[in-house]
XYZ file of C-alpha atoms in Angstrom:
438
model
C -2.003 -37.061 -8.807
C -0.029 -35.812 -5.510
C 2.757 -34.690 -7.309
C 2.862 -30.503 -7.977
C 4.069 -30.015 -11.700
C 5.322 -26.461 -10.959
C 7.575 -27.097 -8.418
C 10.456 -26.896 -10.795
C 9.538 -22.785 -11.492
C 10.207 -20.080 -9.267
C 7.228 -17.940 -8.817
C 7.454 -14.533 -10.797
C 5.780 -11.419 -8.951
C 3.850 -9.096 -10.956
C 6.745 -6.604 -10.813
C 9.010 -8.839 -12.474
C 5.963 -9.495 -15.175
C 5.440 -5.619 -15.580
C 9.532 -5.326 -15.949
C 9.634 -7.874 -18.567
C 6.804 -6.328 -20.354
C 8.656 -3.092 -19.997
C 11.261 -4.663 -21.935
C 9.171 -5.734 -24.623
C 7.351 -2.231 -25.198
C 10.596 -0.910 -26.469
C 10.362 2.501 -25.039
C 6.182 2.573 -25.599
C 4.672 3.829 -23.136
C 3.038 0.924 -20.710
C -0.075 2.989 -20.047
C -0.548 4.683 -23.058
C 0.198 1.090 -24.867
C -1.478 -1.501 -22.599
C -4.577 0.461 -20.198
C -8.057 0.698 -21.104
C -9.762 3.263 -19.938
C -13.225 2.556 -19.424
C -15.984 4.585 -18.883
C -16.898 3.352 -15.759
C -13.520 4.731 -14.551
C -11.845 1.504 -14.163
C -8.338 1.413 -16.316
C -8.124 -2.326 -17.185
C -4.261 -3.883 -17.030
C -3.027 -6.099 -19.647
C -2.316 -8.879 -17.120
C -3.656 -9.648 -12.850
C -1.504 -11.638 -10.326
C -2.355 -13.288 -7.362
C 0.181 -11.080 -5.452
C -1.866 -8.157 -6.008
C -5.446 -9.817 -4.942
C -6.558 -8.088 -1.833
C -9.461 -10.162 -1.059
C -11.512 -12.548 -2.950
C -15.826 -12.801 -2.538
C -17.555 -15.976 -1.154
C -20.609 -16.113 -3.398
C -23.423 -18.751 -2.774
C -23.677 -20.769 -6.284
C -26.500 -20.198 -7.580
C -28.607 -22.718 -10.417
C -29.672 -21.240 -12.864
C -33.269 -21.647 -14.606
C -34.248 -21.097 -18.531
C -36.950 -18.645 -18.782
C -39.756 -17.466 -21.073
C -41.661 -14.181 -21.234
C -45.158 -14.582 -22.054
C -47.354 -11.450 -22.381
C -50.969 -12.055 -21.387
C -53.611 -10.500 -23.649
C -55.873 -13.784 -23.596
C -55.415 -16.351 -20.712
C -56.101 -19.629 -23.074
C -53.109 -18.143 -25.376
C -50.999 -17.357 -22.685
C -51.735 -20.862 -21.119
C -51.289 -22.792 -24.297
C -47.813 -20.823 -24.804
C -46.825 -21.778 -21.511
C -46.866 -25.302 -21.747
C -45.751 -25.612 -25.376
C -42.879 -23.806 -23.745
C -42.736 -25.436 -20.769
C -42.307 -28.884 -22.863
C -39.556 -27.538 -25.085
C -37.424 -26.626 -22.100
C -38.649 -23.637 -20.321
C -38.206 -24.062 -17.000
C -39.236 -20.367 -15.693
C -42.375 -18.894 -16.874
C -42.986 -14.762 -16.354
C -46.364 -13.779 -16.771
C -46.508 -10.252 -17.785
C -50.542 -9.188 -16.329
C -51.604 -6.090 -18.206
C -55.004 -5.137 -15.802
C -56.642 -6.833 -13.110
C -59.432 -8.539 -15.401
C -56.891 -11.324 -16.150
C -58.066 -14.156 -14.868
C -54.982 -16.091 -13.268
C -56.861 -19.357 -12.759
C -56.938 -19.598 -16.740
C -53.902 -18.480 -17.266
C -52.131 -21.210 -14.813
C -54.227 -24.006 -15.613
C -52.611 -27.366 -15.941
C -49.287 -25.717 -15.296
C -47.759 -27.637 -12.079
C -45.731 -24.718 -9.982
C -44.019 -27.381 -8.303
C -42.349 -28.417 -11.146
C -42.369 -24.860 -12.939
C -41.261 -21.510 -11.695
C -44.104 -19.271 -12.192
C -43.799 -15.531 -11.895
C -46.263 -12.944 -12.476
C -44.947 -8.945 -13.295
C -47.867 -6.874 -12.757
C -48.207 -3.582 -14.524
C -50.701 -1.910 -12.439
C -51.337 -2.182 -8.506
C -54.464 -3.518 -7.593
C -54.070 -5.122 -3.675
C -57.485 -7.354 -4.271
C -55.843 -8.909 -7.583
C -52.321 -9.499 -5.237
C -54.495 -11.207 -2.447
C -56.901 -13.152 -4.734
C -53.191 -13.806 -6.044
C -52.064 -15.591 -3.067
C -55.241 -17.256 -2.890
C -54.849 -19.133 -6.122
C -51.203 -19.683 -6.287
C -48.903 -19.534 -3.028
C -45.932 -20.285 -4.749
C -46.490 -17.742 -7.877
C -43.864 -15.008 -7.639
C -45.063 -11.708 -7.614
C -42.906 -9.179 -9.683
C -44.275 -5.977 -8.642
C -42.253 -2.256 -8.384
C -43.838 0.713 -7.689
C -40.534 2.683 -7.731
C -39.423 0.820 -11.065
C -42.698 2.152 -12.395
C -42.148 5.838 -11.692
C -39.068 5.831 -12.873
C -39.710 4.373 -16.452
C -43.181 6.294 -16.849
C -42.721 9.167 -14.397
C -45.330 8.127 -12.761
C -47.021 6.310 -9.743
C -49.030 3.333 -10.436
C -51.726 5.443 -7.942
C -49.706 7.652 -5.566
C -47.128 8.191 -3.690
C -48.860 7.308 -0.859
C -50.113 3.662 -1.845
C -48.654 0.527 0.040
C -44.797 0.179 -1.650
C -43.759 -2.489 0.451
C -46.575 -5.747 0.851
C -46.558 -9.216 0.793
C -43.203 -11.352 1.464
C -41.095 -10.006 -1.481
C -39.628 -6.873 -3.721
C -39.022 -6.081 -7.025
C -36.327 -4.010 -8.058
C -36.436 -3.267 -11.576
C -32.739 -2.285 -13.386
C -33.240 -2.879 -16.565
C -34.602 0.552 -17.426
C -31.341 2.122 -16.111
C -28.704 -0.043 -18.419
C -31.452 -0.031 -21.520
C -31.403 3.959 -21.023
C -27.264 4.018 -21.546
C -26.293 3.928 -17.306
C -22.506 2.413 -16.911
C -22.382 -0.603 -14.816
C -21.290 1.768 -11.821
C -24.723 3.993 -11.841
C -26.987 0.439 -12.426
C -25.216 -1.157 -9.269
C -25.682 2.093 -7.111
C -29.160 2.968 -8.319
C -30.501 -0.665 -7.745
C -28.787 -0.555 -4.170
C -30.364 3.189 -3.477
C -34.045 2.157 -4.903
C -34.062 -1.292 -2.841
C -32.831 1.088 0.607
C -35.950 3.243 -0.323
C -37.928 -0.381 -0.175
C -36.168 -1.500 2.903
C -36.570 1.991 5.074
C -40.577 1.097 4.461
C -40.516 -2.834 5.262
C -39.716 -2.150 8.994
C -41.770 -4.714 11.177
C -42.569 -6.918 7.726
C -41.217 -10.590 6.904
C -39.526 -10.634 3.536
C -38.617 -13.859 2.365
C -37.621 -12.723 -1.235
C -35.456 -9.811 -2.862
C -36.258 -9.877 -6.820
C -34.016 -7.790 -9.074
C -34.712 -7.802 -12.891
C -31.274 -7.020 -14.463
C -30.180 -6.252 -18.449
C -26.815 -7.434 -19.285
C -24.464 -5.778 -21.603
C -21.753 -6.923 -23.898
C -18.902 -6.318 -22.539
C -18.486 -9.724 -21.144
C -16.106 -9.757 -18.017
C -17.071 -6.069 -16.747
C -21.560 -8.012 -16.648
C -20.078 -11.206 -14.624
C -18.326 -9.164 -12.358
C -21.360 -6.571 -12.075
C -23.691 -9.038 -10.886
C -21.116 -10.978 -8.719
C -20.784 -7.482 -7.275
C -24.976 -7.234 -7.272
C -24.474 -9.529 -4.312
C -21.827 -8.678 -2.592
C -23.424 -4.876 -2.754
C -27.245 -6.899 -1.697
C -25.013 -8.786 1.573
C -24.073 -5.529 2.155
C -27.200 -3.549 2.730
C -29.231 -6.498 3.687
C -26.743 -6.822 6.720
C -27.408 -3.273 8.339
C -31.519 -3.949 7.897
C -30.581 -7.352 9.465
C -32.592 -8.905 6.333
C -32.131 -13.104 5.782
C -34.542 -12.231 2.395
C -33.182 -14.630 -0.373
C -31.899 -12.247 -3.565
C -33.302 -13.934 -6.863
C -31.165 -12.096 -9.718
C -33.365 -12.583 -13.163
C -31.214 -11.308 -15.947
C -32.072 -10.388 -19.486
C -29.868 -9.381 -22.256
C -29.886 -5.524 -23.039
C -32.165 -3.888 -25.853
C -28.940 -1.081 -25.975
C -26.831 -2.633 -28.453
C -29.903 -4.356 -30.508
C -29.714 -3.720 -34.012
C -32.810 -4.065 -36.866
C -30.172 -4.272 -39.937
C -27.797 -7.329 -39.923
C -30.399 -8.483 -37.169
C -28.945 -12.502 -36.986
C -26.017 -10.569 -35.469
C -28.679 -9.902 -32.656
C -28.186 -13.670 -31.982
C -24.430 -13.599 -31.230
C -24.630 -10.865 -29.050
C -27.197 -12.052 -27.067
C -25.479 -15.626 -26.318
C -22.439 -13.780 -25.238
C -24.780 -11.582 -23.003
C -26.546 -14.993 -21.462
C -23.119 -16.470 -21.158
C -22.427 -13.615 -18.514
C -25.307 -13.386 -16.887
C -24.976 -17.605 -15.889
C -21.306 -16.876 -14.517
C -21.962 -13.963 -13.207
C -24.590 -15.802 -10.945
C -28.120 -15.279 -11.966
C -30.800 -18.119 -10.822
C -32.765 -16.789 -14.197
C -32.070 -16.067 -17.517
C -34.448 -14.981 -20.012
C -33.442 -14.622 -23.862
C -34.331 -11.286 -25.420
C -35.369 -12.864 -29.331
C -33.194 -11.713 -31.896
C -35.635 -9.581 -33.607
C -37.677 -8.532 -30.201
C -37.134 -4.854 -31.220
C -38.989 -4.447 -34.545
C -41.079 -8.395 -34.660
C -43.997 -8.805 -32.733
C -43.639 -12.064 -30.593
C -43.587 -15.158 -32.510
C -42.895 -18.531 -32.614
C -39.305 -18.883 -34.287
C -37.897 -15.874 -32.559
C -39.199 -17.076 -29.201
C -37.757 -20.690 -29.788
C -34.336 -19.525 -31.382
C -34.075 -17.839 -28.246
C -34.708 -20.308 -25.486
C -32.805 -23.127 -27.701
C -29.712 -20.745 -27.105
C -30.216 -21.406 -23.523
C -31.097 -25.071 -23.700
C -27.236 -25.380 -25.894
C -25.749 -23.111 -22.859
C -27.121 -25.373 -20.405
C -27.151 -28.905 -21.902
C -24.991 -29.265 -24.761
C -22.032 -26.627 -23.094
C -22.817 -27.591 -19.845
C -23.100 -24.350 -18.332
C -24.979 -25.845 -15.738
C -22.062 -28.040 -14.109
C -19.529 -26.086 -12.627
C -21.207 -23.708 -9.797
C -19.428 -19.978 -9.710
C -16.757 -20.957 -12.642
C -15.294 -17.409 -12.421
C -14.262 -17.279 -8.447
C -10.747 -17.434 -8.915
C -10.146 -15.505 -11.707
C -7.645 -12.216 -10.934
C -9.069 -10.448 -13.315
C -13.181 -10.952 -12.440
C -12.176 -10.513 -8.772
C -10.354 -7.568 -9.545
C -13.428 -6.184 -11.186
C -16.131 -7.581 -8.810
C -14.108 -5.328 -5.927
C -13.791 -1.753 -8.561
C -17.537 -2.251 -9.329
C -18.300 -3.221 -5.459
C -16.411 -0.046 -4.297
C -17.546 2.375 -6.912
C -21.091 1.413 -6.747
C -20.801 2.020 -2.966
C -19.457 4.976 -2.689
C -22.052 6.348 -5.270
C -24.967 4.797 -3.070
C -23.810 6.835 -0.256
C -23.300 10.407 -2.074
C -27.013 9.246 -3.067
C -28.349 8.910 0.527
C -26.536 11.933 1.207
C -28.420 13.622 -1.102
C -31.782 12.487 0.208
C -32.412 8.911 -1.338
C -32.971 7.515 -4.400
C -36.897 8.727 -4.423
C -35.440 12.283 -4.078
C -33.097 11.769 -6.334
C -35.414 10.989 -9.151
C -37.704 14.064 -8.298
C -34.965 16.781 -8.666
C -33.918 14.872 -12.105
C -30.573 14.414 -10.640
C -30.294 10.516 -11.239
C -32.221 11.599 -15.132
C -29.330 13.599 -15.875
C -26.626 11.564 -14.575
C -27.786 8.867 -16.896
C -27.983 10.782 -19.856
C -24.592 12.152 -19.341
C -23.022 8.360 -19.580
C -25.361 7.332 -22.389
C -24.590 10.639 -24.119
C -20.647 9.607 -23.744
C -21.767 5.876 -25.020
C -23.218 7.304 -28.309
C -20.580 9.969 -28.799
C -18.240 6.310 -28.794
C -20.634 4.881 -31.137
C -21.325 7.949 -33.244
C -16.890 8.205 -33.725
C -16.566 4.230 -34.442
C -14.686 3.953 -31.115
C -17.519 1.676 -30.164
C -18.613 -1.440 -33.146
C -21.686 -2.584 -33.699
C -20.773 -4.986 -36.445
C -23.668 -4.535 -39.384
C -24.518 -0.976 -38.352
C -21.650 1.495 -37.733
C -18.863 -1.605 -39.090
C -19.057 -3.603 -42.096
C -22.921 -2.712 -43.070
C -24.659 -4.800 -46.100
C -26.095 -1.759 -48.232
C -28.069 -4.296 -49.804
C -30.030 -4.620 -46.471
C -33.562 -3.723 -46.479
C -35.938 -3.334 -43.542
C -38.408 -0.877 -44.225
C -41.229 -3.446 -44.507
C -39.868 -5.929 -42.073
C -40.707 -3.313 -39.054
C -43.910 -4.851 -37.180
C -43.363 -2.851 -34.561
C -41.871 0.594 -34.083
C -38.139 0.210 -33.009
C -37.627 3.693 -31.723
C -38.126 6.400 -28.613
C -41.440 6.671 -29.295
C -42.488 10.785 -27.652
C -45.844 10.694 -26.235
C -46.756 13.929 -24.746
C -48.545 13.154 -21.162
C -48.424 14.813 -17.861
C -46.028 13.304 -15.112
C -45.007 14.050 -11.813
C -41.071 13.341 -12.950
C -39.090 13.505 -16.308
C -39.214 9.324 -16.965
C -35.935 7.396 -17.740
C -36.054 6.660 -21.735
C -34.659 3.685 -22.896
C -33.007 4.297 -25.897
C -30.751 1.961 -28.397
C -27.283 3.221 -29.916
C -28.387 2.498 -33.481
C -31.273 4.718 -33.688
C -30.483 7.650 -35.597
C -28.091 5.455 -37.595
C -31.247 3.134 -38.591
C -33.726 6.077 -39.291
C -31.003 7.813 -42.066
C -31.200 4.334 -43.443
C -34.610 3.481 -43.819
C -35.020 7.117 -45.782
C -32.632 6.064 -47.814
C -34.421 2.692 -49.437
C-alpha cells in the first residue's frame, strides 16, 4: 500500500495537545492533575510527541536466550538438571560453583556448548580452577566479580590486592544494588562506576566480553528504558577506554517486590518483569520461581518458571520483532532521563574517588538506603501496592509451615573490611507481624 492514510489530517503539535487538554481539566491544575513524580526524579507527562524528541538511540538488537540457574552441590545432580532442562527449553545454563572441588568435567558432561550457552558464576577466586577452566571448556562463560563480591559481603574474595581483571571477560554484578531498594538512576551509575574501576585495571589486556547481571523491577516502561539506557551508558564508557568488548546483559526479575503470602501473585509479577527485560534488550533472561524466596529449588517452581519464558518466546512471539520499543516517545524519552541522570551521577562518583572509594567511606551504603528507605516509607503508607500483602490480603492465608527456607535479612555478626549492601524485600516486616499472628 503506497497510499498515506493520514494525509487528510493536519498534524497537531504537542502545544495544541497540552491546550486541548487544558481545556478538558476544567481549571485542574495540569501538573498537579496529570505528572508523576517519580522517585528517580523524572516527572512522567500524560502524553510524548514526536515534536519534542531530541534524539532517538541506535541499539544493536539483541536475541534473547531462556535461561536456568542451577546450583551445584553434586556434579551428577547438577548435570542431570541440566539436560532435563536443557530438553524442556532451556537454552542458557548458569552454573553457580560453590568451591574449587567441583569438578567441571562432571558437571558438563554430555552437555554440547555449541548448542548450549554455558556459564559458570564462581563464588570464590581460585586462578588454577579459572585456568583448568579454560582448559576444559573454551567456550564456558566465566561469571566472576570481585568488586560485586565486596560489595554484597563486605568483603574480598582474598584481598584487595588479588588479580581483579583476568582472562577475556568481566562481570559486573547489579543485582545486589536494585534487590537492596537502589532507584533505577543509582543501579545505572553504580554499574557504570564499578565496571570504570574494572576498566582503569584492564590496560594492555584483550577483553572480548562485558557481562552485567541485572534485576528488573516492576515498573514496566521505566526497566526497558533502564537497560536500553545500560547500553547507551556501556557505548559510552567503552568509547573513551577504546573497548570493542561485546556487553552480554543477563537479566533476572527482582527479589524486592517478592511476596510469601498470596505467592501465585509472584507469577504475574515476574512475567511482567521478563516482559521488560526482552524489550528492553537483554540476550538472557532467567526466571526468578515464584516461590524462590521461602521454597528450596524444586521441580514445579523451576519449570513454572522457564515455561513463562518458553510462552514469551514461542507462543507470544517475543522473539520476532528485534528492539520493538525504538520508536516509542515515551521509552525514548525515558532511555535519555535515565542516560543523563545516571551520567551525571557516575561523574560526581569519579569525582569523589571511584566507585571502590566510594564503597569504603559507606557513601554509596547510605545513598542506597536513603532510596530504599523512601521505597518502604511508599509501601509502609499504601502509596505503593503489593496486591496480597499491603492490598486486598486473604486473612485466611497461612504460611508458617510452608517456609523451607528463611525469607528474611538474615544478621550474621562477622568481621568485614566495609558495611555490605543488604538486600532486603518490601514485605518483610509486614510478613513477620503475620506469621505471629497464626
Amino acid at each position: 500500500m503506497s497510499k498515506s492514510l493520514f494525509s487528510a489530517f493536519e498534524n497537531v503539535s504537542s502545544k495544541a495537545w497540552k491546550q486541548k487538554i487544558q481545556v478538558d481539566l476544567k481549571g485542574a491544575d495540569y501538573n498537579d492533575t496529570l505528572i508523576w513524580k517519580t522517585t528517580e526524579g523524572i516527572d512522567v507527562r500524560p502524553f510524548y510527541h514526536q515534536d519534542e524528541i531530541d534524539n532517538t538511540f541506535l541499539i544493536q538488537p539483541q536475541q534473547w536466550s531462556v535461561g536456568q540457574i542451577i546450583f551445584v552441590q553434586n556434579e551428577t545432580a547438577a548435570n542431570q538438571k541440566a539436560i532435563d532442562a536443557i530438553q524442556r527449553g532451556a537454552e542458557t545454563i548458569k552454573f553457580i560453583i560453590p568451591n574449587p572441588d567441583i569438578s567441571i568435567e562432571k558437571t558438563l558432561e554430555a552437555i554440547d556448548s555449541n548448542i548450549t550457552n554455558i556459564q559458570l558464576e564462581l563464588q570464590f577466586f581460585d586462578p588454577q580452577f579459572i585456568d583448568q577452566v579454560a582448559q576444559i571448556s573454551a567456550k564456558a562463560q566465566l561469571i566472576v566479580d570481585p568488586i560485586g563480591q565486596l560489595a554484597a559481603t563486605g568483603n574480598w574474595f582474598k584481598n584487595e590486592e588479588h588479580t581483579l581483571v583476568f582472562g577475556e571477560s568481566l562481570t559486573i554484578n547489579t543485582t545486589t544494588y536494585q534487590n537492596a531498594g537502589a532507584t533505577s538512576v543509582q543501579q545505572l551509575a553504580y554499574g557504570l562506576a564499578h565496571l570504570n574501576e574494572y576498566l582503569n585495571r584492564a590496560e594492555g589486556k584483550s577483553l572480548k566480553t562485558i557481562h552485567f547481571n541485572v534485576s528488573v523491577g516492576t515498573n514496566y516502561f521505566f526497566e526497558i528504558a533502564k537497560l536500553r539506557a545500560l547500553r547507551v551508558l556501556y557505548n559510552t564508557l567503552a568509547s573513551e577506554y577504546q573497548c570493542e568488548a561485546q556487553l552480554h546483559i543477563h537479566a533476572i526479575p527482582t527479589k524486592r517486590n517478592k511476596t510469601i503470602y498470596d505467592y501465585n501473585t509472584n507469577m504475574l509479577r515476574t512475567t511482567t518483569e521478563c516482559m521488560s527485560a526482552i524489550l528492553g534488550g537483554a540476550n538472557t533472561v532467567f526466571n526468578l520461581p515464584y516461590d524462590a524466596i521461602y521454597h528450596k529449588d524444586n521441580e514445579f517452581g523451576e519449570r513454572i518458571a522457564r515455561n513463562q519464558l518458553l510462552i514469551l518466546k514461542h507462543e507470544s512471539y517475543f522473539d520476532a520483532v528485534h528492539n520493538a520499543s525504538d520508536g516509542s516517545y515515551y521509552i525514548e524519552t525515558l532511555t535519555t532521563q535515565l542516560s543523563e541522570k545516571a551520567l551525571a551521577l557516575f561523574k560526581d562518583i569519579e569525582a569523589n574517588g571511584g566507585f571502590i572509594a566510594q564503597l569504603k567511606a559507606g557513601t554509596i551504603q547510605k545513598k542506597i538506603k536513603e532510596s530504599a528507605n523512601k521505597e518502604q516509607e511508599l509501601f509502609n503508607n499504601g502509596k505503593l501496592t503489593l496486591l496480597g500483602t499491603n492490598k486486598h490480603p486473604n486473612k485466611n492465608d497461612k504460611m508458617k509451615h510452608e517456609l523451607e527456607l528463611f525469607p528474611f535479612v538474615k544478621i550474621n555478626p562477622r568481621k568485614t573490611l566495609i558495611q555490605p549492601i543488604i538486600e532486603k524485600r518490601l514485605a518483610e516486616t509486614v510478613e513477620q507481624d503475620r506469621l505471629k499472628t497464626e
